[in-house]
PDB file of C-alpha atoms in Angstrom:
ATOM      1  CA  MET I   1       6.498 -16.725 -11.587  1.00 75.00           C
ATOM      2  CA  LYS I   2       8.510 -16.742 -14.822  1.00 85.00           C
ATOM      3  CA  ILE I   3       8.132 -20.434 -15.152  1.00 90.00           C
ATOM      4  CA  ARG I   4       4.299 -20.169 -14.822  1.00 87.00           C
ATOM      5  CA  ARG I   5       4.269 -17.459 -17.452  1.00 87.00           C
ATOM      6  CA  LEU I   6       6.455 -19.554 -19.847  1.00 92.00           C
ATOM      7  CA  LEU I   7       4.234 -22.615 -19.267  1.00 91.00           C
ATOM      8  CA  PHE I   8       1.126 -20.559 -19.867  1.00 89.00           C
ATOM      9  CA  ALA I   9       2.569 -19.132 -23.093  1.00 91.00           C
ATOM     10  CA  ALA I  10       3.513 -22.629 -24.268  1.00 93.00           C
ATOM     11  CA  LEU I  11      -0.062 -23.870 -23.591  1.00 91.00           C
ATOM     12  CA  TRP I  12      -1.493 -20.924 -25.490  1.00 91.00           C
ATOM     13  CA  ILE I  13       0.778 -21.594 -28.458  1.00 93.00           C
ATOM     14  CA  LEU I  14      -0.139 -25.235 -28.360  1.00 92.00           C
ATOM     15  CA  SER I  15      -3.870 -24.211 -28.488  1.00 91.00           C
ATOM     16  CA  VAL I  16      -3.232 -22.044 -31.517  1.00 91.00           C
ATOM     17  CA  VAL I  17      -1.369 -24.932 -33.235  1.00 92.00           C
ATOM     18  CA  ALA I  18      -4.294 -27.277 -32.420  1.00 90.00           C
ATOM     19  CA  ILE I  19      -6.820 -24.857 -34.006  1.00 90.00           C
ATOM     20  CA  THR I  20      -4.705 -24.352 -37.076  1.00 89.00           C
ATOM     21  CA  ASN I  21      -4.120 -28.084 -37.605  1.00 90.00           C
ATOM     22  CA  PHE I  22      -7.131 -29.832 -36.313  1.00 87.00           C
ATOM     23  CA  GLY I  23     -10.019 -27.403 -35.593  1.00 83.00           C
ATOM     24  CA  GLY I  24     -13.098 -28.680 -33.852  1.00 86.00           C
ATOM     25  CA  ALA I  25     -14.990 -27.846 -30.653  1.00 90.00           C
ATOM     26  CA  VAL I  26     -12.312 -29.119 -28.301  1.00 90.00           C
ATOM     27  CA  SER I  27      -9.482 -27.044 -29.953  1.00 89.00           C
ATOM     28  CA  TYR I  28     -11.549 -23.931 -29.950  1.00 91.00           C
ATOM     29  CA  GLY I  29     -12.745 -24.455 -26.357  1.00 91.00           C
ATOM     30  CA  PHE I  30      -9.054 -24.948 -25.275  1.00 90.00           C
ATOM     31  CA  PHE I  31      -7.985 -21.870 -27.086  1.00 92.00           C
ATOM     32  CA  PHE I  32     -10.829 -19.751 -25.608  1.00 94.00           C
ATOM     33  CA  GLY I  33     -10.027 -20.969 -22.189  1.00 91.00           C
ATOM     34  CA  MET I  34      -6.372 -20.201 -22.501  1.00 91.00           C
ATOM     35  CA  THR I  35      -7.156 -16.724 -23.919  1.00 92.00           C
ATOM     36  CA  MET I  36      -9.675 -15.856 -21.209  1.00 93.00           C
ATOM     37  CA  ILE I  37      -7.525 -16.857 -18.226  1.00 91.00           C
ATOM     38  CA  PRO I  38      -5.286 -13.734 -18.359  1.00 90.00           C
ATOM     39  CA  VAL I  39      -8.257 -11.541 -18.938  1.00 92.00           C
ATOM     40  CA  ILE I  40     -10.067 -12.891 -15.941  1.00 92.00           C
ATOM     41  CA  SER I  41      -6.914 -12.645 -13.950  1.00 90.00           C
ATOM     42  CA  LEU I  42      -6.468  -8.940 -14.839  1.00 89.00           C
ATOM     43  CA  ILE I  43     -10.081  -8.213 -13.925  1.00 90.00           C
ATOM     44  CA  TYR I  44      -9.478  -9.880 -10.593  1.00 88.00           C
ATOM     45  CA  MET I  45      -6.390  -7.796 -10.034  1.00 88.00           C
ATOM     46  CA  ALA I  46      -8.344  -4.575 -10.828  1.00 86.00           C
ATOM     47  CA  CYS I  47     -11.081  -5.493  -8.375  1.00 86.00           C
ATOM     48  CA  VAL I  48      -8.603  -6.177  -5.610  1.00 85.00           C
ATOM     49  CA  TYR I  49      -6.672  -2.971  -6.379  1.00 83.00           C
ATOM     50  CA  PHE I  50      -9.809  -0.765  -6.063  1.00 84.00           C
ATOM     51  CA  GLN I  51     -11.529  -2.602  -3.153  1.00 83.00           C
ATOM     52  CA  PHE I  52      -8.767  -3.554  -0.873  1.00 82.00           C
ATOM     53  CA  LYS I  53      -8.376  -1.471   2.366  1.00 83.00           C
ATOM     54  CA  ILE I  54      -5.419  -1.002   4.696  1.00 86.00           C
ATOM     55  CA  TYR I  55      -5.521   1.169   7.859  1.00 88.00           C
ATOM     56  CA  GLN I  56      -2.588   1.999  10.048  1.00 89.00           C
ATOM     57  CA  GLU I  57      -1.954   4.107  13.101  1.00 90.00           C
ATOM     58  CA  ILE I  58       0.935   4.935  15.293  1.00 90.00           C
ATOM     59  CA  GLY I  59       0.770   5.830  18.971  1.00 87.00           C
ATOM     60  CA  SER I  60       2.297   9.250  18.567  1.00 86.00           C
ATOM     61  CA  ARG I  61       3.605  11.071  15.589  1.00 87.00           C
ATOM     62  CA  THR I  62       6.451  12.496  17.621  1.00 89.00           C
ATOM     63  CA  MET I  63       8.797   9.800  18.744  1.00 88.00           C
ATOM     64  CA  VAL I  64      12.129   9.453  20.430  1.00 89.00           C
ATOM     65  CA  CYS I  65      14.961   7.673  18.727  1.00 89.00           C
ATOM     66  CA  GLY I  66      15.484   4.187  20.027  1.00 86.00           C
ATOM     67  CA  GLN I  67      12.277   4.007  22.071  1.00 88.00           C
ATOM     68  CA  PRO I  68       9.505   1.708  20.848  1.00 89.00           C
ATOM     69  CA  GLU I  69       6.023   3.259  20.191  1.00 90.00           C
ATOM     70  CA  SER I  70       2.730   1.341  19.755  1.00 91.00           C
ATOM     71  CA  TYR I  71       1.714   0.733  16.152  1.00 90.00           C
ATOM     72  CA  PHE I  72      -1.015  -1.267  14.425  1.00 89.00           C
ATOM     73  CA  PHE I  73      -2.320  -1.825  11.001  1.00 87.00           C
ATOM     74  CA  VAL I  74      -5.416  -3.551   9.645  1.00 88.00           C
ATOM     75  CA  LEU I  75      -5.773  -5.483   6.346  1.00 87.00           C
ATOM     76  CA  GLN I  76      -9.462  -5.569   5.471  1.00 87.00           C
ATOM     77  CA  ASN I  77     -11.590  -7.088   2.672  1.00 85.00           C
ATOM     78  CA  GLU I  78     -14.761  -5.056   2.140  1.00 83.00           C
ATOM     79  CA  SER I  79     -15.597  -6.795  -1.124  1.00 83.00           C
ATOM     80  CA  TYR I  80     -17.962  -9.728  -1.949  1.00 85.00           C
ATOM     81  CA  PHE I  81     -15.254 -12.101  -3.133  1.00 83.00           C
ATOM     82  CA  ALA I  82     -12.024 -13.431  -1.535  1.00 85.00           C
ATOM     83  CA  PHE I  83      -8.611 -12.010  -2.003  1.00 86.00           C
ATOM     84  CA  THR I  84      -5.566 -14.288  -2.257  1.00 84.00           C
ATOM     85  CA  SER I  85      -1.919 -13.650  -2.096  1.00 85.00           C
ATOM     86  CA  VAL I  86      -1.888 -10.172  -0.482  1.00 86.00           C
ATOM     87  CA  SER I  87       1.444  -9.221   1.104  1.00 87.00           C
ATOM     88  CA  VAL I  88       2.705  -6.105   2.823  1.00 86.00           C
ATOM     89  CA  ARG I  89       6.158  -4.415   2.518  1.00 86.00           C
ATOM     90  CA  LEU I  90       7.239  -1.989   5.318  1.00 85.00           C
ATOM     91  CA  PHE I  91       9.505   0.998   5.361  1.00 83.00           C
ATOM     92  CA  SER I  92      12.649  -0.652   6.797  1.00 79.00           C
ATOM     93  CA  ASP I  93      15.484   1.800   6.206  1.00 80.00           C
ATOM     94  CA  PHE I  94      14.895   4.004   9.201  1.00 83.00           C
ATOM     95  CA  SER I  95      12.572   2.051  11.399  1.00 85.00           C
ATOM     96  CA  SER I  96      11.893  -1.490  12.559  1.00 84.00           C
ATOM     97  CA  VAL I  97       8.690  -3.212  13.472  1.00 84.00           C
ATOM     98  CA  GLU I  98       8.695  -5.921  16.252  1.00 83.00           C
ATOM     99  CA  GLU I  99       7.044  -9.249  15.984  1.00 76.00           C
ATOM    100  CA  LEU I 100       5.814  -9.037  12.412  1.00 72.00           C
ATOM    101  CA  PRO I 101       5.998 -12.094  10.261  1.00 65.00           C
ATOM    102  CA  GLY I 102       8.012 -11.272   7.211  1.00 66.00           C
ATOM    103  CA  ASP I 103       7.079 -12.058   3.559  1.00 73.00           C
ATOM    104  CA  THR I 104       3.723 -13.587   4.644  1.00 81.00           C
ATOM    105  CA  GLU I 105       0.914 -13.721   2.098  1.00 85.00           C
ATOM    106  CA  TYR I 106      -2.560 -13.290   3.397  1.00 84.00           C
ATOM    107  CA  GLU I 107      -5.882 -14.596   2.149  1.00 87.00           C
ATOM    108  CA  LEU I 108      -8.903 -12.427   3.069  1.00 87.00           C
ATOM    109  CA  LEU I 109     -12.342 -13.839   2.802  1.00 89.00           C
ATOM    110  CA  PRO I 110     -15.326 -11.395   2.263  1.00 88.00           C
ATOM    111  CA  GLY I 111     -15.654  -9.228   5.361  1.00 85.00           C
ATOM    112  CA  ASP I 112     -12.481 -10.662   6.835  1.00 87.00           C
ATOM    113  CA  ARG I 113      -9.733  -8.505   8.531  1.00 87.00           C
ATOM    114  CA  PHE I 114      -6.349  -9.084  10.043  1.00 86.00           C
ATOM    115  CA  THR I 115      -5.260  -6.762  12.808  1.00 88.00           C
ATOM    116  CA  PHE I 116      -1.635  -6.542  13.751  1.00 86.00           C
ATOM    117  CA  GLU I 117      -0.822  -4.742  17.074  1.00 89.00           C
ATOM    118  CA  THR I 118       2.887  -4.340  17.537  1.00 88.00           C
ATOM    119  CA  ARG I 119       5.587  -1.719  18.364  1.00 90.00           C
ATOM    120  CA  ILE I 120       7.710   0.311  16.008  1.00 90.00           C
ATOM    121  CA  MET I 121      11.108   1.761  16.787  1.00 90.00           C
ATOM    122  CA  CYS I 122      12.876   4.405  14.763  1.00 89.00           C
ATOM    123  CA  LYS I 123      16.588   4.206  14.367  1.00 87.00           C
ATOM    124  CA  TYR I 124      17.529   7.840  13.381  1.00 87.00           C
ATOM    125  CA  ARG I 125      16.429  11.366  14.158  1.00 87.00           C
ATOM    126  CA  GLY I 126      14.486  13.318  11.584  1.00 88.00           C
ATOM    127  CA  GLU I 127      11.159  13.213   9.800  1.00 89.00           C
ATOM    128  CA  TYR I 128      10.445  10.304   7.570  1.00 89.00           C
ATOM    129  CA  GLU I 129       7.769   7.825   6.603  1.00 88.00           C
ATOM    130  CA  VAL I 130       7.222   4.683   8.780  1.00 89.00           C
ATOM    131  CA  GLY I 131       4.886   1.704   8.640  1.00 86.00           C
ATOM    132  CA  VAL I 132       3.457   0.113   5.548  1.00 87.00           C
ATOM    133  CA  LYS I 133       5.175   1.153   2.353  1.00 87.00           C
ATOM    134  CA  GLU I 134       3.447  -0.836  -0.326  1.00 88.00           C
ATOM    135  CA  VAL I 135       1.032  -3.686  -0.813  1.00 87.00           C
ATOM    136  CA  LEU I 136       1.724  -6.592  -3.289  1.00 88.00           C
ATOM    137  CA  VAL I 137      -1.249  -8.451  -4.828  1.00 87.00           C
ATOM    138  CA  THR I 138      -0.695 -11.546  -6.804  1.00 88.00           C
ATOM    139  CA  ASP I 139      -3.433 -13.196  -8.976  1.00 87.00           C
ATOM    140  CA  PHE I 140      -4.821 -16.668  -8.294  1.00 83.00           C
ATOM    141  CA  LEU I 141      -2.586 -18.316 -10.854  1.00 85.00           C
ATOM    142  CA  ARG I 142       0.567 -16.254 -10.077  1.00 86.00           C
ATOM    143  CA  LEU I 143       0.839 -14.913 -13.605  1.00 86.00           C
ATOM    144  CA  PHE I 144       0.724 -11.228 -12.643  1.00 87.00           C
ATOM    145  CA  ARG I 145       1.712  -9.110  -9.620  1.00 88.00           C
ATOM    146  CA  VAL I 146       0.520  -5.653  -8.903  1.00 87.00           C
ATOM    147  CA  ARG I 147       2.522  -3.345  -6.498  1.00 88.00           C
ATOM    148  CA  TYR I 148       1.010  -0.159  -5.285  1.00 83.00           C
ATOM    149  CA  ALA I 149       2.045   2.358  -2.675  1.00 83.00           C
ATOM    150  CA  ASN I 150       0.027   2.822   0.443  1.00 84.00           C
ATOM    151  CA  PRO I 151      -1.853   6.102   0.032  1.00 81.00           C
ATOM    152  CA  GLY I 152      -2.068   6.712   3.806  1.00 82.00           C
ATOM    153  CA  THR I 153       1.541   6.570   4.858  1.00 85.00           C
ATOM    154  CA  ILE I 154       2.561   7.936   8.243  1.00 88.00           C
ATOM    155  CA  LYS I 155       5.222  10.593   8.725  1.00 90.00           C
ATOM    156  CA  ALA I 156       6.998  10.413  12.062  1.00 89.00           C
ATOM    157  CA  LEU I 157       8.919  13.166  13.606  1.00 91.00           C
ATOM    158  CA  VAL I 158      11.817  11.473  15.549  1.00 90.00           C
ATOM    159  CA  ASN I 159      13.714  13.451  18.156  1.00 89.00           C
ATOM    160  CA  PRO I 160      17.206  12.410  19.327  1.00 88.00           C
ATOM    161  CA  LYS I 161      17.545  10.490  22.520  1.00 83.00           C
ATOM    162  CA  VAL I 162      18.578  12.720  25.377  1.00 79.00           C
ATOM    163  CA  VAL I 163      20.936  11.200  27.919  1.00 75.00           C
ATOM    164  CA  ARG I 164      21.020  13.071  31.224  1.00 75.00           C
ATOM    165  CA  LEU I 165      24.207  13.048  33.114  1.00 73.00           C
ATOM    166  CA  THR I 166      24.051  13.328  36.895  1.00 72.00           C
ATOM    167  CA  GLU I 167      27.603  14.470  37.268  1.00 67.00           C
ATOM    168  CA  LEU I 168      30.204  15.501  34.776  1.00 65.00           C
ATOM    169  CA  LYS I 169      33.580  13.791  34.858  1.00 69.00           C
ATOM    170  CA  ARG I 170      36.776  14.776  33.212  1.00 69.00           C
ATOM    171  CA  VAL I 171      39.627  12.823  31.879  1.00 68.00           C
ATOM    172  CA  GLU I 172      42.560  12.767  34.221  1.00 69.00           C
ATOM    173  CA  ASP I 173      45.962  13.854  32.701  1.00 51.00           C
TER     174      ASP I 173
END
Protein backbone atom coordinates (compact mmCIF):
# COMPACT_ATOMS: atom_id res chain seq x y z
CA MET A 1 0.00 0.00 0.00
CA LYS A 2 2.88 2.38 0.76
CA ILE A 3 4.50 1.59 -2.59
CA ARG A 4 1.27 2.47 -4.38
CA ARG A 5 1.04 5.75 -2.50
CA LEU A 6 4.66 6.62 -3.33
CA LEU A 7 4.12 5.72 -6.97
CA PHE A 8 0.98 7.86 -7.09
CA ALA A 9 2.80 10.80 -5.45
CA ALA A 10 5.66 10.48 -7.95
CA LEU A 11 3.21 10.50 -10.87
CA TRP A 12 1.42 13.54 -9.45
CA ILE A 13 4.74 15.39 -9.05
CA LEU A 14 5.64 14.38 -12.61
CA SER A 15 2.33 15.87 -13.82
CA VAL A 16 3.08 19.15 -12.00
CA VAL A 17 6.55 19.27 -13.58
CA ALA A 18 5.01 18.61 -17.02
CA ILE A 19 2.56 21.49 -16.55
CA THR A 20 5.30 23.83 -15.36
CA ASN A 21 7.74 23.07 -18.17
CA PHE A 22 5.59 22.17 -21.17
CA GLY A 23 1.94 23.10 -20.64
CA GLY A 24 -0.63 22.01 -23.21
CA ALA A 25 -3.77 19.92 -23.17
CA VAL A 26 -2.04 16.61 -22.50
CA SER A 27 -0.13 17.92 -19.46
CA TYR A 28 -3.23 19.52 -17.97
CA GLY A 29 -5.31 16.41 -18.65
CA PHE A 30 -2.71 14.22 -16.95
CA PHE A 31 -2.58 16.58 -13.96
CA PHE A 32 -6.38 16.74 -13.72
CA GLY A 33 -6.62 12.93 -13.85
CA MET A 34 -3.94 12.45 -11.21
CA THR A 35 -5.62 15.03 -8.95
CA MET A 36 -9.12 13.58 -9.33
CA ILE A 37 -8.17 9.95 -8.61
CA PRO A 38 -7.84 10.41 -4.81
CA VAL A 39 -10.98 12.56 -4.71
CA ILE A 40 -13.02 9.88 -6.50
CA SER A 41 -11.44 7.23 -4.29
CA LEU A 42 -12.43 9.07 -1.10
CA ILE A 43 -15.99 9.58 -2.39
CA TYR A 44 -16.14 5.83 -3.09
CA MET A 45 -14.90 5.08 0.45
CA ALA A 46 -17.58 7.36 1.93
CA CYS A 47 -20.31 5.65 -0.10
CA VAL A 48 -19.18 2.21 1.04
CA TYR A 49 -18.91 3.38 4.65
CA PHE A 50 -22.47 4.67 4.75
CA GLN A 51 -24.19 1.97 2.65
CA PHE A 52 -22.45 -1.27 3.65
CA LYS A 53 -24.47 -3.56 5.94
CA ILE A 54 -23.37 -6.38 8.21
CA TYR A 55 -25.74 -8.52 10.24
CA GLN A 56 -24.75 -11.09 12.84
CA GLU A 57 -26.52 -13.33 15.31
CA ILE A 58 -25.53 -15.88 17.89
CA GLY A 59 -27.61 -18.91 18.88
CA SER A 60 -27.83 -17.93 22.54
CA ARG A 61 -26.43 -14.97 24.44
CA THR A 62 -25.75 -17.22 27.44
CA MET A 63 -23.05 -19.73 26.61
CA VAL A 64 -20.95 -22.35 28.38
CA CYS A 65 -17.19 -22.13 28.28
CA GLY A 66 -15.69 -24.59 25.80
CA GLN A 67 -18.96 -25.58 24.12
CA PRO A 68 -19.62 -24.41 20.56
CA GLU A 69 -22.70 -22.33 19.80
CA SER A 70 -24.26 -21.60 16.42
CA TYR A 71 -23.25 -18.27 14.89
CA PHE A 72 -23.80 -16.54 11.58
CA PHE A 73 -23.11 -13.22 9.98
CA VAL A 74 -24.15 -11.69 6.69
CA LEU A 75 -22.24 -9.20 4.52
CA GLN A 76 -24.70 -7.37 2.30
CA ASN A 77 -24.50 -4.74 -0.42
CA GLU A 78 -27.72 -2.71 -0.56
CA SER A 79 -26.24 -0.08 -2.88
CA TYR A 80 -26.36 0.49 -6.64
CA PHE A 81 -22.62 0.01 -7.25
CA ALA A 82 -20.13 -2.73 -6.45
CA PHE A 83 -17.97 -2.88 -3.33
CA THR A 84 -14.42 -4.20 -3.64
CA SER A 85 -11.88 -5.22 -1.01
CA VAL A 86 -14.13 -5.61 2.02
CA SER A 87 -12.65 -7.70 4.82
CA VAL A 88 -13.83 -8.62 8.30
CA ARG A 89 -11.86 -8.82 11.56
CA LEU A 90 -13.21 -10.84 14.49
CA PHE A 91 -12.84 -10.61 18.25
CA SER A 92 -10.24 -13.34 18.75
CA ASP A 93 -8.94 -12.82 22.28
CA PHE A 94 -11.61 -14.70 24.18
CA SER A 95 -13.45 -16.62 21.45
CA SER A 96 -12.76 -18.57 18.30
CA VAL A 97 -14.86 -19.08 15.19
CA GLU A 98 -14.72 -22.40 13.34
CA GLU A 99 -14.39 -22.76 9.57
CA LEU A 100 -13.93 -19.10 8.70
CA PRO A 101 -11.46 -18.15 5.99
CA GLY A 102 -9.05 -15.68 7.54
CA ASP A 103 -7.95 -12.42 5.88
CA THR A 104 -10.26 -12.90 2.91
CA GLU A 105 -11.33 -9.86 0.94
CA TYR A 106 -14.83 -9.93 -0.49
CA GLU A 107 -16.28 -8.22 -3.54
CA LEU A 108 -19.98 -7.51 -3.34
CA LEU A 109 -21.99 -6.70 -6.45
CA PRO A 110 -25.20 -4.64 -6.10
CA GLY A 111 -27.77 -6.66 -4.16
CA ASP A 112 -25.21 -9.38 -3.40
CA ARG A 113 -24.79 -10.99 0.02
CA PHE A 114 -22.46 -13.49 1.65
CA THR A 115 -23.86 -15.58 4.49
CA PHE A 116 -21.50 -17.44 6.81
CA GLU A 117 -23.05 -20.05 9.09
CA THR A 118 -20.55 -21.49 11.51
CA ARG A 119 -19.98 -22.14 15.21
CA ILE A 120 -18.34 -19.98 17.84
CA MET A 121 -16.66 -21.20 21.01
CA CYS A 122 -15.74 -19.02 23.98
CA LYS A 123 -12.54 -19.79 25.88
CA TYR A 124 -13.08 -18.04 29.22
CA ARG A 125 -15.96 -17.27 31.53
CA GLY A 126 -17.33 -13.76 31.88
CA GLU A 127 -19.16 -11.23 29.76
CA TYR A 128 -17.41 -9.97 26.65
CA GLU A 129 -17.97 -9.12 23.00
CA VAL A 130 -17.80 -11.86 20.38
CA GLY A 131 -18.19 -12.02 16.62
CA VAL A 132 -17.28 -9.32 14.11
CA LYS A 133 -15.08 -6.62 15.63
CA GLU A 134 -14.46 -4.33 12.67
CA VAL A 135 -14.80 -4.06 8.92
CA LEU A 136 -11.92 -2.92 6.70
CA VAL A 137 -12.69 -1.31 3.36
CA THR A 138 -9.94 -0.59 0.84
CA ASP A 139 -10.46 1.57 -2.24
CA PHE A 140 -10.17 0.22 -5.78
CA LEU A 141 -6.56 1.42 -6.25
CA ARG A 142 -5.48 0.42 -2.72
CA LEU A 143 -4.43 3.95 -1.82
CA PHE A 144 -6.67 4.35 1.23
CA ARG A 145 -8.09 2.03 3.87
CA VAL A 146 -10.98 2.75 6.21
CA ARG A 147 -11.43 0.74 9.37
CA TYR A 148 -14.62 1.07 11.34
CA ALA A 149 -16.04 -0.77 14.29
CA ASN A 150 -19.14 -2.87 13.94
CA PRO A 151 -22.02 -0.94 15.56
CA GLY A 152 -23.95 -4.13 16.32
CA THR A 153 -21.50 -6.15 18.37
CA ILE A 154 -22.77 -9.09 20.41
CA LYS A 155 -22.07 -9.43 24.12
CA ALA A 156 -21.99 -13.01 25.31
CA LEU A 157 -22.41 -14.11 28.90
CA VAL A 158 -20.17 -17.15 29.30
CA ASN A 159 -20.67 -19.46 32.25
CA PRO A 160 -17.94 -21.82 33.47
CA LYS A 161 -18.08 -25.44 32.41
CA VAL A 162 -19.46 -27.61 35.20
CA VAL A 163 -17.97 -31.09 35.50
CA ARG A 164 -20.14 -33.50 37.45
CA LEU A 165 -18.35 -36.13 39.46
CA THR A 166 -20.17 -39.42 40.04
CA GLU A 167 -18.04 -40.40 42.97
CA LEU A 168 -15.51 -38.53 45.03
CA LYS A 169 -12.09 -40.09 45.40
CA ARG A 170 -9.42 -39.24 47.88
CA VAL A 171 -5.69 -39.48 47.65
CA GLU A 172 -4.31 -42.45 49.50
CA ASP A 173 -1.59 -41.68 52.05
